[in-house]
């Protein structure tokens, strides 16, 4: 089974930090010690971004909750497992892919285990790690929820963007990639 490795996570962080260990653009102060206040363009970019960060998850989660009884994070966890080889991933890698902390993932996986959607087991190739595996019942849940999620993603995000906008968004998301605590 091919799993994302620590090397992969290090590469993502190296790309994000410009290999310096310091986040690119991490210069809130000028060399003379004065704060760099936002200009109009920066303020518009920041306001747009923070609105997306705060409002978009709720717009994507609401239909999932109403139609499928899932949170957005639960759906992302189950979806990533459904796409993994043999429907299995190490917990740390799953947290990384779902953009959540290990503790948050552990709580969600515990609830999914109680529902019969996921099972956890030691990684046979290295017992220090725990694997999460999507069950057939969990796959059925993802399969049922996927159309709801897809409709929301298209209606709320993708349909409003041209192909050029979508490429720009993907490029910006890659530049701003933030890894949850404990996974970088």
Coordinates of C-alpha atoms in Angstrom, one line a residue, residues 81-160:
X81 CA -10.5 6.9 2.8
X82 CA -12.8 5.9 -0.1
X83 CA -10.1 7.1 -2.5
X84 CA -7.2 5.5 -0.8
X85 CA -5.7 2.2 -1.9
X86 CA -7.6 -0.6 -0.2
X87 CA -9.6 2.2 1.5
X88 CA -6.9 2.5 4.2
X89 CA -4.7 5.3 5.4
X90 CA -2.5 6.0 8.4
X91 CA -4.3 8.3 10.9
X92 CA -1.6 11.0 10.6
X93 CA -1.8 11.0 6.8
X94 CA -5.6 11.1 6.9
X95 CA -5.5 14.1 9.3
X96 CA -3.1 15.8 6.8
X97 CA -5.3 15.1 3.8
X98 CA -8.5 16.2 5.6
X99 CA -6.8 19.3 7.0
X100 CA -7.5 18.5 10.6
X101 CA -5.6 17.9 13.8
X102 CA -4.9 14.3 14.9
X103 CA -7.0 14.9 18.0
X104 CA -10.0 16.1 15.9
X105 CA -9.5 13.2 13.5
X106 CA -9.4 10.7 16.4
X107 CA -12.7 12.0 17.8
X108 CA -14.4 11.8 14.3
X109 CA -13.0 8.3 13.6
X110 CA -14.2 7.1 17.0
X111 CA -17.7 8.3 16.1
X112 CA -17.4 6.7 12.7
X113 CA -16.3 3.4 14.3
X114 CA -19.3 3.5 16.6
X115 CA -21.5 3.8 13.5
X116 CA -19.7 0.9 11.7
X117 CA -18.2 3.1 9.0
X118 CA -14.5 2.9 9.9
X119 CA -12.3 0.4 11.7
X120 CA -8.9 1.2 13.2
X121 CA -6.0 -1.3 13.4
X122 CA -2.2 -1.3 13.9
X123 CA -0.3 -0.8 10.6
X124 CA 1.1 -4.3 9.9
X125 CA 4.2 -2.7 8.2
X126 CA 5.0 -0.6 11.3
X127 CA 3.0 -1.1 14.5
X128 CA 3.8 2.4 15.7
X129 CA 1.2 3.7 13.3
X130 CA -2.6 3.2 13.3
X131 CA -4.5 2.6 10.1
X132 CA -8.1 3.7 9.5
X133 CA -10.1 1.6 7.1
X134 CA -13.4 2.5 5.5
X135 CA -15.9 -0.3 5.8
X136 CA -18.5 -1.2 3.2
X137 CA -21.1 0.6 5.2
X138 CA -18.9 3.7 5.4
X139 CA -18.4 3.5 1.6
X140 CA -22.2 3.4 1.2
X141 CA -22.4 6.6 3.3
X142 CA -19.8 8.4 1.1
X143 CA -21.5 7.2 -2.0
X144 CA -24.8 8.5 -0.8
X145 CA -23.4 11.9 0.4
X146 CA -21.1 12.6 -2.6
X147 CA -23.9 14.0 -4.9
X148 CA -24.9 16.4 -2.1
X149 CA -21.4 17.5 -1.6
X150 CA -20.7 17.8 -5.4
X151 CA -23.8 20.0 -5.9
X152 CA -22.8 22.3 -3.1
X153 CA -19.2 22.6 -4.3
X154 CA -20.4 23.4 -7.8
X155 CA -23.2 25.8 -6.7
X156 CA -21.2 27.7 -4.0
X157 CA -17.7 27.6 -5.6
X158 CA -16.9 26.2 -9.0
X159 CA -19.8 27.4 -11.1
X160 CA -19.1 31.0 -10.2

